[in-house]
Tab-separated table of C-alpha atoms in Angstrom:
chain	number	residue	atom	x	y	z
A	29	MET	CA	31.640	-6.871	56.269
A	30	LYS	CA	31.646	-10.590	57.035
A	31	PRO	CA	29.213	-13.111	55.564
A	32	ALA	CA	26.393	-14.410	57.730
A	33	PRO	CA	26.886	-18.061	58.784
A	34	PHE	CA	26.362	-20.791	56.203
A	35	THR	CA	27.315	-24.407	55.618
A	36	TYR	CA	29.964	-24.979	52.956
A	37	ILE	CA	29.663	-28.075	50.790
A	38	ARG	CA	32.015	-29.265	48.045
A	39	PRO	CA	30.350	-31.932	45.907
A	40	GLN	CA	32.495	-34.040	43.562
A	41	ARG	CA	29.990	-34.409	40.728
A	42	ILE	CA	27.538	-32.103	39.009
A	43	GLU	CA	24.649	-34.439	39.918
A	44	ASP	CA	25.549	-34.052	43.600
A	45	ALA	CA	25.583	-30.275	43.266
A	46	VAL	CA	22.094	-30.380	41.741
A	47	ALA	CA	20.916	-32.704	44.560
A	48	GLN	CA	22.223	-30.176	47.089
A	49	LEU	CA	20.301	-27.412	45.328
A	50	VAL	CA	17.116	-29.499	45.366
A	51	GLU	CA	17.552	-30.159	49.083
A	52	GLY	CA	18.564	-26.608	49.970
A	53	GLY	CA	15.891	-24.832	47.938
A	54	TRP	CA	16.092	-21.045	47.753
A	55	ASP	CA	18.544	-20.894	50.663
A	56	ALA	CA	21.228	-22.765	48.705
A	57	LYS	CA	23.670	-20.890	46.453
A	58	VAL	CA	26.271	-22.134	44.011
A	59	ILE	CA	29.765	-20.649	44.167
A	60	ALA	CA	32.609	-21.084	41.646
A	61	GLY	CA	35.153	-18.235	41.482
A	62	GLY	CA	33.071	-16.222	43.915
A	63	GLN	CA	34.290	-12.892	42.548
A	64	SER	CA	30.769	-11.452	42.534
A	65	LEU	CA	29.046	-13.697	45.075
A	66	MET	CA	31.663	-13.230	47.820
A	67	PRO	CA	31.421	-9.410	47.785
A	68	MET	CA	27.625	-9.742	47.931
A	69	LEU	CA	27.862	-12.212	50.829
A	70	ASN	CA	30.350	-9.938	52.625
A	71	LEU	CA	28.052	-6.957	52.179
A	72	ARG	CA	25.098	-9.166	53.192
A	73	MET	CA	23.231	-8.197	50.055
A	74	VAL	CA	22.836	-11.947	49.563
A	75	SER	CA	22.544	-14.662	52.173
A	76	ALA	CA	22.835	-18.416	51.868
A	77	GLU	CA	22.339	-21.230	54.341
A	78	ARG	CA	24.185	-23.631	52.127
A	79	LEU	CA	27.064	-22.685	49.843
A	80	ILE	CA	27.811	-25.278	47.167
A	81	ASP	CA	31.350	-25.008	45.755
A	82	ILE	CA	31.490	-26.404	42.214
A	83	ARG	CA	34.923	-24.990	41.324
A	84	ARG	CA	36.742	-28.326	41.478
A	85	ILE	CA	34.243	-30.524	39.665
A	86	PRO	CA	36.476	-31.871	36.848
A	87	GLN	CA	33.688	-31.858	34.241
A	88	LEU	CA	33.321	-28.083	34.678
A	89	THR	CA	36.933	-27.185	33.922
A	90	ALA	CA	37.269	-29.384	30.825
A	91	CYS	CA	37.485	-27.857	27.335
A	92	LYS	CA	37.130	-29.610	24.025
A	93	ASP	CA	37.792	-28.545	20.459
A	94	LEU	CA	35.001	-30.159	18.435
A	95	GLY	CA	36.097	-28.664	15.118
A	96	ALA	CA	33.039	-26.637	14.172
A	97	GLU	CA	32.721	-25.475	17.766
A	98	VAL	CA	34.613	-25.335	21.049
A	99	ARG	CA	33.038	-26.489	24.282
A	100	ILE	CA	34.266	-24.612	27.332
A	101	GLY	CA	33.527	-25.821	30.849
A	102	ALA	CA	31.624	-23.323	32.969
A	103	GLY	CA	34.385	-23.342	35.600
A	104	VAL	CA	37.093	-22.057	33.247
A	105	THR	CA	38.570	-18.803	34.540
A	106	HIS	CA	38.841	-15.556	32.598
A	107	ALA	CA	42.634	-15.819	33.016
A	108	ARG	CA	42.789	-19.170	31.203
A	109	ILE	CA	40.907	-17.662	28.267
A	110	GLN	CA	43.075	-14.504	28.385
A	111	GLN	CA	46.293	-16.534	28.393
A	112	GLY	CA	45.250	-18.795	25.525
A	113	ASP	CA	45.274	-21.954	27.669
A	114	ILE	CA	42.157	-23.197	25.882
A	115	PRO	CA	41.292	-23.480	22.175
A	116	ASP	CA	40.017	-20.169	20.780
A	117	PRO	CA	37.110	-20.370	18.304
A	118	SER	CA	36.784	-16.572	18.052
A	119	ASN	CA	39.835	-15.365	16.081
A	120	GLY	CA	41.139	-13.646	19.198
A	121	LEU	CA	37.934	-11.950	20.379
A	122	MET	CA	37.564	-14.049	23.540
A	123	PRO	CA	41.160	-13.614	24.789
A	124	LYS	CA	40.820	-9.864	24.155
A	125	VAL	CA	37.529	-9.648	26.062
A	126	ALA	CA	38.927	-11.772	28.911
A	127	SER	CA	41.970	-9.503	29.235
A	128	ARG	CA	39.679	-6.517	29.868
A	129	ILE	CA	37.534	-8.082	32.611
A	130	ALA	CA	38.063	-6.390	35.990
A	131	TYR	CA	41.664	-6.918	37.214
A	132	GLN	CA	44.195	-9.756	36.986
A	133	ALA	CA	43.559	-10.852	40.593
A	134	VAL	CA	39.850	-11.190	39.721
A	135	ARG	CA	40.444	-12.788	36.305
A	136	ASN	CA	42.537	-15.484	37.972
A	137	ARG	CA	39.528	-16.738	39.939
A	138	GLY	CA	36.342	-15.558	38.219
A	139	THR	CA	34.732	-18.013	35.787
A	140	ILE	CA	32.879	-17.679	32.486
A	141	GLY	CA	29.984	-19.803	33.785
A	142	GLY	CA	29.689	-17.796	36.977
A	143	SER	CA	29.578	-14.576	35.011
A	144	LEU	CA	26.782	-15.880	32.750
A	145	SER	CA	24.811	-17.375	35.653
A	146	LEU	CA	24.857	-14.109	37.587
A	147	ALA	CA	23.868	-12.214	34.419
A	148	ASP	CA	24.956	-8.738	35.373
A	149	PRO	CA	23.994	-6.878	32.171
A	150	ALA	CA	27.399	-5.133	32.165
A	151	ALA	CA	29.352	-8.411	32.397
A	152	ASP	CA	31.491	-8.979	29.315
A	153	TRP	CA	30.622	-12.624	28.601
A	154	VAL	CA	26.889	-11.920	28.497
A	155	THR	CA	27.334	-9.795	25.364
A	156	THR	CA	30.276	-11.756	23.932
A	157	MET	CA	28.486	-15.122	24.028
A	158	ALA	CA	25.394	-13.582	22.417
A	159	ALA	CA	27.567	-11.992	19.713
A	160	LEU	CA	29.348	-15.282	18.997
A	161	GLY	CA	26.042	-17.156	18.782
A	162	ALA	CA	27.053	-19.555	21.570
A	163	THR	CA	24.917	-22.260	23.149
A	164	VAL	CA	24.607	-22.558	26.927
A	165	GLU	CA	24.419	-25.994	28.584
A	166	TRP	CA	23.054	-26.549	32.059
A	167	HIS	CA	22.132	-29.430	34.317
A	168	GLY	CA	19.157	-29.602	36.656
A	169	GLU	CA	16.593	-31.919	38.176
A	170	ALA	CA	15.259	-32.598	34.700
A	171	GLY	CA	18.744	-33.583	33.430
A	172	PRO	CA	20.908	-31.751	30.901
A	173	GLN	CA	19.412	-28.868	28.916
A	174	THR	CA	20.674	-26.353	26.357
A	175	GLY	CA	19.626	-23.000	24.938
A	176	PRO	CA	21.021	-20.148	22.826
A	177	ALA	CA	23.139	-17.591	24.729
A	178	GLU	CA	21.316	-14.821	22.873
A	179	ASP	CA	18.058	-15.686	24.680
A	180	PHE	CA	19.628	-16.894	27.926
A	181	ILE	CA	19.160	-13.659	29.839
A	182	GLN	CA	15.619	-12.530	30.502
A	183	ALA	CA	16.455	-9.422	32.525
A	184	ALA	CA	19.195	-8.120	34.794
A	185	TYR	CA	20.321	-10.975	37.070
A	186	THR	CA	17.587	-13.222	35.640
A	187	THR	CA	18.388	-16.137	33.318
A	188	ASN	CA	16.705	-19.260	32.004
A	189	LEU	CA	18.294	-21.225	34.861
A	190	GLY	CA	15.750	-22.641	37.293
A	191	PRO	CA	16.418	-22.735	41.034
A	192	THR	CA	18.028	-26.188	40.839
A	193	ASP	CA	19.952	-25.694	37.580
A	194	VAL	CA	23.736	-25.384	37.331
A	195	LEU	CA	25.368	-23.966	34.185
A	196	THR	CA	27.859	-26.588	33.012
A	197	ALA	CA	29.376	-25.496	29.693
A	198	ILE	CA	29.240	-23.080	26.782
A	199	ARG	CA	29.545	-24.232	23.170
A	200	ILE	CA	30.959	-21.569	20.877
A	201	PRO	CA	30.763	-21.981	17.081
A	202	ARG	CA	34.063	-21.369	15.316
A	203	LEU	CA	34.165	-18.070	13.435
A	204	PRO	CA	35.062	-18.300	9.734
A	205	ARG	CA	38.766	-17.648	9.166
A	206	GLU	CA	38.004	-14.372	7.348
A	207	ALA	CA	35.844	-12.993	10.175
A	208	VAL	CA	37.092	-9.868	11.953
A	209	TRP	CA	35.751	-8.256	15.089
A	210	GLY	CA	35.752	-5.090	17.127
A	211	THR	CA	34.748	-4.479	20.712
A	212	TYR	CA	34.562	-1.412	22.890
A	213	LYS	CA	33.286	-0.781	26.384
A	214	LEU	CA	33.002	2.491	28.202
A	215	CYS	CA	34.386	2.444	31.748
A	216	ARG	CA	35.150	5.561	33.761
A	217	LYS	CA	37.845	3.585	35.573
A	218	THR	CA	39.878	0.699	34.129
A	219	GLY	CA	38.374	-2.604	35.187
A	220	GLU	CA	35.067	-1.372	36.546
A	221	PHE	CA	31.726	-2.550	35.166
A	222	ALA	CA	30.972	-0.910	31.819
A	223	HIS	CA	28.404	1.865	31.302
A	224	ALA	CA	28.033	0.938	27.642
A	225	MET	CA	29.395	-1.747	25.355
A	226	ALA	CA	29.302	-2.687	21.672
A	227	MET	CA	30.595	-5.683	19.779
A	228	VAL	CA	30.685	-6.260	16.012
A	229	ILE	CA	31.739	-9.279	13.965
A	230	ARG	CA	32.099	-9.011	10.170
A	231	GLY	CA	33.203	-11.302	7.355
A	232	GLY	CA	31.478	-14.627	6.763
A	233	VAL	CA	29.073	-13.773	9.564
A	234	THR	CA	27.827	-10.330	10.537
A	235	ARG	CA	26.623	-9.700	14.047
A	236	ALA	CA	26.318	-6.513	16.065
A	237	PHE	CA	25.251	-6.215	19.686
A	238	LEU	CA	24.943	-3.592	22.381
A	239	GLY	CA	25.750	-4.640	25.935
A	240	ALA	CA	25.721	-3.151	29.413
A	241	THR	CA	22.042	-2.306	28.918
A	242	ASP	CA	19.372	-2.561	31.615
A	243	GLY	CA	18.932	-6.258	30.760
A	244	ALA	CA	19.785	-8.629	27.918
A	245	PRO	CA	22.150	-7.500	25.143
A	246	ILE	CA	20.374	-5.831	22.211
A	247	ARG	CA	20.930	-7.245	18.721
A	248	LEU	CA	21.215	-4.656	15.944
A	249	PRO	CA	19.853	-6.091	12.641
A	250	SER	CA	19.849	-2.737	10.773
A	251	VAL	CA	23.418	-2.082	11.876
A	252	GLU	CA	24.348	-5.543	10.589
A	253	THR	CA	22.847	-4.648	7.184
A	254	GLU	CA	24.935	-1.448	7.067
A	255	LEU	CA	28.064	-3.359	8.043
A	256	GLN	CA	27.485	-5.997	5.383
A	257	ARG	CA	27.583	-3.474	2.549
A	258	ALA	CA	30.336	-1.242	3.950
A	259	PRO	CA	33.646	-1.597	2.050
A	260	THR	CA	35.467	0.860	4.354
A	261	CYS	CA	34.839	2.731	7.568
A	262	ASP	CA	34.362	6.462	6.974
A	263	ALA	CA	32.310	9.283	8.469
A	264	GLY	CA	29.386	8.317	6.205
A	265	LEU	CA	29.282	4.783	7.560
A	266	GLU	CA	29.586	6.028	11.133
A	267	ARG	CA	26.561	8.302	10.647
A	268	ALA	CA	24.600	5.465	9.056
A	269	LEU	CA	25.492	3.140	11.934
A	270	GLY	CA	24.246	5.682	14.467
A	271	GLU	CA	20.920	6.033	12.652
A	272	ALA	CA	20.571	2.277	12.201
A	273	MET	CA	21.298	1.774	15.903
A	274	GLU	CA	18.474	4.187	16.808
A	275	THR	CA	16.096	2.223	14.571
A	276	ASP	CA	17.163	-1.070	16.158
A	277	ILE	CA	16.735	0.243	19.700
A	278	ALA	CA	13.276	1.573	18.815
A	279	ASN	CA	12.333	-1.805	17.285
A	280	SER	CA	13.640	-3.683	20.313
A	281	SER	CA	10.999	-1.968	22.499
A	282	ARG	CA	13.745	-1.302	25.022
A	283	GLU	CA	14.275	2.122	26.494
A	284	LEU	CA	17.666	3.766	26.863
A	285	ALA	CA	18.159	7.288	28.179
A	286	ASP	CA	19.634	9.836	25.738
A	287	VAL	CA	23.014	9.755	27.417
A	288	ARG	CA	23.156	5.948	27.251
A	289	ARG	CA	22.251	6.005	23.549
A	290	TRP	CA	25.120	8.450	22.898
A	291	GLN	CA	27.481	6.256	24.884
A	292	MET	CA	26.311	3.165	22.974
A	293	ARG	CA	26.723	4.994	19.661
A	294	THR	CA	30.294	5.924	20.563
A	295	CYS	CA	31.037	2.322	21.544
A	296	LEU	CA	29.481	1.033	18.299
A	297	VAL	CA	31.544	3.400	16.146
A	298	ARG	CA	34.761	2.555	18.012
A	299	ALA	CA	34.081	-1.190	17.831
A	300	THR	CA	33.416	-0.887	14.087
A	301	ARG	CA	36.617	1.111	13.549
A	302	MET	CA	38.525	-1.549	15.444
A	303	SER	CA	37.077	-4.222	13.143
A	304	PHE	CA	38.450	-2.223	10.192
A	305	GLY	CA	41.867	-2.034	11.872
A	306	ILE	CA	41.657	1.706	12.568
A	307	PRO	CA	43.622	2.823	15.679
A	308	GLU	CA	41.460	3.880	18.603
A	309	LEU	CA	42.233	7.593	18.565
A	310	ALA	CA	42.008	8.162	14.805
A	311	VAL	CA	39.235	10.459	13.525
A	312	SER	CA	37.358	9.413	10.392
A	313	ALA	CA	37.447	11.823	7.442
B	6	MET	CA	29.858	-25.191	60.928
B	7	THR	CA	33.608	-25.639	60.979
B	8	GLN	CA	35.839	-27.757	58.771
B	9	THR	CA	39.446	-28.880	58.853
B	10	ILE	CA	41.661	-27.697	56.021
B	11	GLU	CA	45.242	-28.509	55.094
B	12	LEU	CA	47.231	-26.046	53.072
B	13	THR	CA	50.707	-24.620	52.578
B	14	ILE	CA	51.295	-21.065	53.790
B	15	ASN	CA	54.633	-19.500	52.868
B	16	GLY	CA	56.207	-22.919	52.499
B	17	LYS	CA	54.891	-24.325	55.775
B	18	ALA	CA	52.275	-27.078	55.957
B	19	VAL	CA	49.328	-25.890	58.025
B	20	ARG	CA	46.344	-27.829	59.341
B	21	ALA	CA	43.560	-25.755	60.839
B	22	GLU	CA	39.942	-25.797	61.870
B	23	VAL	CA	38.051	-22.930	60.230
B	24	ASP	CA	34.554	-21.572	60.383
B	25	ASP	CA	32.897	-22.055	56.975
B	26	ARG	CA	32.256	-18.342	56.583
B	27	THR	CA	35.783	-17.152	57.451
B	28	THR	CA	37.410	-15.311	54.577
B	29	LEU	CA	40.918	-16.311	53.564
B	30	ALA	CA	42.140	-12.836	54.572
B	31	ASP	CA	40.856	-13.140	58.150
B	32	PHE	CA	42.157	-16.706	58.417
B	33	LEU	CA	45.665	-15.778	57.262
B	34	ARG	CA	45.840	-12.726	59.514
B	35	GLU	CA	44.509	-14.430	62.610
B	36	HIS	CA	45.840	-17.977	62.291
B	37	ALA	CA	49.008	-17.566	60.221
B	38	ASP	CA	50.055	-14.154	61.538
B	39	ALA	CA	50.142	-12.787	57.981
B	40	ARG	CA	49.622	-9.175	59.008
B	41	SER	CA	50.859	-7.870	55.659
B	42	ILE	CA	47.356	-8.646	54.433
B	43	HIS	CA	45.473	-5.386	54.812
B	44	LEU	CA	41.719	-5.150	54.641
B	45	GLY	CA	40.581	-1.944	52.999
B	46	CYS	CA	37.176	-2.572	51.474
B	47	GLU	CA	36.427	-6.264	52.126
B	48	HIS	CA	34.527	-6.551	48.862
B	49	GLY	CA	37.246	-6.974	46.288
B	50	VAL	CA	37.681	-3.402	45.140
B	51	CYS	CA	40.794	-1.945	46.820
B	52	GLY	CA	43.424	-4.677	46.303
B	53	ALA	CA	45.113	-4.213	49.696
B	54	CYS	CA	44.561	-7.904	50.567
B	55	THR	CA	46.137	-9.271	47.357
B	56	ILE	CA	48.101	-12.497	47.883
B	57	VAL	CA	49.343	-15.378	45.714
B	58	ILE	CA	47.290	-18.597	45.531
B	59	ASP	CA	48.891	-21.466	43.573
B	60	GLY	CA	51.095	-18.987	41.731
B	61	ALA	CA	48.313	-16.588	40.710
B	62	ILE	CA	47.465	-13.324	42.442
B	63	ALA	CA	44.070	-13.195	44.139
B	64	ARG	CA	42.073	-11.139	46.598
B	65	SER	CA	41.987	-12.872	49.938
B	66	CYS	CA	38.931	-10.931	51.162
B	67	ILE	CA	36.642	-12.450	48.527
B	68	THR	CA	37.664	-16.061	48.802
B	69	LEU	CA	36.872	-18.388	51.689
B	70	ALA	CA	39.462	-20.187	53.777
B	71	VAL	CA	37.562	-23.487	53.370
B	72	MET	CA	37.860	-23.175	49.586
B	73	GLN	CA	41.666	-23.251	49.883
B	74	ASP	CA	42.022	-26.816	51.145
B	75	GLY	CA	45.215	-28.089	49.471
B	76	ALA	CA	46.283	-24.685	48.147
B	77	ASP	CA	49.802	-23.231	48.146
B	78	ILE	CA	49.590	-19.692	49.496
B	79	ARG	CA	52.204	-16.947	49.532
B	80	THR	CA	51.867	-13.652	51.333
B	81	LEU	CA	54.396	-10.849	51.510
B	82	GLU	CA	55.791	-12.471	54.676
B	83	GLY	CA	56.911	-15.419	52.558
B	84	LEU	CA	58.446	-13.289	49.800
B	85	GLY	CA	61.074	-11.473	51.842
B	86	ASP	CA	63.909	-13.086	49.885
B	87	ASP	CA	62.159	-12.971	46.522
B	88	PRO	CA	64.498	-11.020	44.197
B	89	VAL	CA	61.645	-9.163	42.485
B	90	ILE	CA	60.093	-8.125	45.796
B	91	ARG	CA	63.535	-7.066	47.044
B	92	GLN	CA	64.020	-4.817	44.037
B	93	LEU	CA	60.465	-3.469	44.285
B	94	ARG	CA	60.980	-2.635	47.956
B	95	GLU	CA	64.068	-0.616	47.108
B	96	SER	CA	62.394	1.129	44.159
B	97	PHE	CA	59.254	1.990	46.147
B	98	HIS	CA	61.519	3.481	48.818
B	99	HIS	CA	63.524	5.590	46.348
B	100	ASN	CA	60.569	6.802	44.309
B	101	HIS	CA	58.167	7.706	47.110
B	102	GLY	CA	55.935	4.793	46.170
B	103	LEU	CA	54.176	4.954	49.525
B	104	GLN	CA	53.084	7.311	52.236
B	105	CYS	CA	50.865	5.659	54.849
B	106	GLY	CA	51.757	2.175	53.589
B	107	TYR	CA	48.300	0.637	53.878
B	108	CYS	CA	48.043	-0.298	50.184
B	109	THR	CA	51.725	-1.225	49.885
B	110	PRO	CA	51.622	-5.016	50.467
B	111	GLY	CA	48.936	-5.367	47.771
B	112	MET	CA	50.864	-3.000	45.499
B	113	LEU	CA	54.058	-5.051	45.877
B	114	ILE	CA	52.355	-8.399	45.197
B	115	THR	CA	50.530	-6.979	42.166
B	116	SER	CA	53.690	-5.269	40.879
B	117	ARG	CA	55.581	-8.563	41.118
B	118	ASP	CA	52.912	-10.127	38.904
B	119	ILE	CA	53.078	-7.191	36.453
B	120	ILE	CA	56.849	-7.640	36.084
B	121	ALA	CA	56.388	-11.395	35.543
B	122	ARG	CA	53.755	-10.810	32.878
B	123	TYR	CA	54.971	-7.773	31.009
B	124	GLY	CA	58.655	-7.380	31.876
B	125	ALA	CA	59.887	-3.812	31.383
B	126	ALA	CA	56.442	-2.475	30.484
B	127	ASP	CA	55.527	1.038	29.340
B	128	GLU	CA	53.705	3.443	31.619
B	129	SER	CA	50.205	2.832	30.253
B	130	THR	CA	50.540	-0.952	30.714
B	131	VAL	CA	51.708	-0.496	34.303
B	132	ARG	CA	48.911	1.967	35.088
B	133	ASP	CA	46.349	-0.321	33.485
B	134	ALA	CA	47.537	-3.387	35.393
B	135	LEU	CA	47.703	-1.476	38.685
B	136	ALA	CA	44.159	-0.127	38.316
B	137	GLY	CA	42.793	-2.738	40.707
B	138	ASN	CA	44.891	-1.466	43.600
B	139	ILE	CA	43.755	1.743	45.228
B	140	CYS	CA	46.139	4.186	46.911
B	141	ARG	CA	44.648	7.238	48.603
B	142	CYS	CA	47.962	8.957	49.421
B	143	THR	CA	50.437	9.046	46.580
B	144	GLY	CA	48.461	9.874	43.458
B	145	TYR	CA	50.183	6.810	41.917
B	146	ALA	CA	52.998	8.731	40.176
B	147	GLY	CA	55.650	7.408	42.571
B	148	ILE	CA	54.232	3.882	42.481
B	149	VAL	CA	54.201	3.710	38.682
B	150	LYS	CA	57.744	5.097	38.577
B	151	ALA	CA	58.877	2.538	41.159
B	152	VAL	CA	57.390	-0.419	39.240
B	153	ARG	CA	58.939	0.724	35.977
B	154	GLU	CA	62.318	1.290	37.582
B	155	ALA	CA	62.247	-2.115	39.296
B	156	ALA	CA	61.235	-3.817	36.041
B	157	ALA	CA	63.995	-2.066	34.095
B	158	ARG	CA	66.644	-2.956	36.693
B	159	LEU	CA	65.568	-6.585	36.803
B	160	ALA	CA	65.597	-6.756	32.982
B	161	HIS	CA	69.084	-5.268	33.002
B	162	ASP	CA	70.290	-7.727	35.664
B	163	ARG	CA	68.791	-10.543	33.680
B	164	SER	CA	70.538	-9.619	30.454
B	165	SER	CA	73.876	-9.295	32.232
B	166	ASP	CA	73.393	-12.606	34.032
B	167	ALA	CA	71.429	-14.883	31.750
B	168	ASP	CA	71.724	-17.866	34.073
B	169	ALA	CA	69.817	-16.166	36.854
B	170	SER	CA	66.851	-15.203	34.680
B	171	ALA	CA	64.841	-18.359	35.225
B	172	SER	CA	64.860	-17.972	38.978
B	173	VAL	CA	64.357	-14.208	39.078
B	174	VAL	CA	61.302	-13.840	36.914
B	175	PRO	CA	58.716	-16.527	36.164
B	176	ARG	CA	58.049	-17.261	32.515
B	177	ARG	CA	56.385	-14.453	30.619
B	178	ILE	CA	52.682	-15.146	30.545
B	179	ALA	CA	51.047	-14.928	27.151
B	180	GLY	CA	48.167	-12.539	26.570
B	181	SER	CA	48.410	-8.800	26.853
B	182	LEU	CA	46.118	-6.132	28.226
């Protein structure tokens, strides 16, 4: 349960980190909080000859409120988002999501950029950034690049990042003031990776996503249509959401086992209820 | 490869040569004699190695010693006189908050953070915030009771001695579970 030997390097600038990746090739790995990479190194599921620590690069921990959007450095920890240390463009969704990631000891070190770069399908930021319509910024041999968070993940643990790219920041558009949200993830134990996840945003913008799939989050356009015309959340709407979700999954050409679809449906209904301000344990008439 | 790091461990300045791959937990146990750090799972699941880095709790088995150059580290050894730890120790003792004791150092450090964050919290908050620390003996009932009792006593002490509050419990941290 100890990592195999490697050389640890702590570059001062993002350009130096990229240069290290170019030099190290496939045997070089980037570490920030290390809350997923360190367990994998300890278990020797992953090996690295060169470990490049980007946690202290100042550019990566900076945050800026740009008015219409907020730019968050990739090295910002979940705890800083949870505690409201950075501007929140999401009407409270991001602090709520951050507060439910793993455990406090992990939130204090794990970073939003690390979570997106690893792209575990069950990771909370993968679905949250897609739902908020965020833009991902990264830096590589070819210089700075950007792309939508919704299309950032190609498959489980596979992103648009090339072997020499480092995720640098996430730009999150500010939700309209009237926008409300709901989020629910199914975990058998508090803090573990989710088995199913749903997130809905309504009011001004309408977006609905399923997360913790076998790959990228799944957008639910038919569910969004139902949500747009729903004045209240009742049993009728919940049935309609379930049916719309089935249509959207079928159209997405993704396959989910029956049990996963039931779990997703439950998450979607609970997230929707939350967006309507209904307490978690209430049953719709 | 080895590197030289300088850091503060329980108030003492330490300079040491460490192997790049050495985890912080192994370094603190072997070079700083911090044997309160227990290694249960060594992949960040059990919480027995929880310590305080720059004021925030962290798992020492999934961070590297070389990454802590310049850090201020506290382990249970350095918290013997901490009023919250003192109260927790007494409450764990009275409420059967331990049996074999392997998880206890991590439980105490995490409980101290829970009290700082949530004050006299309700049972579900305490259970939620303790979920990252595994105990295979007690079934948690005694631990949860101990944390709640300690929090209540500290809150009571604080209200009867307002001057001491700042030193007893760090500022309440915003953001709830």
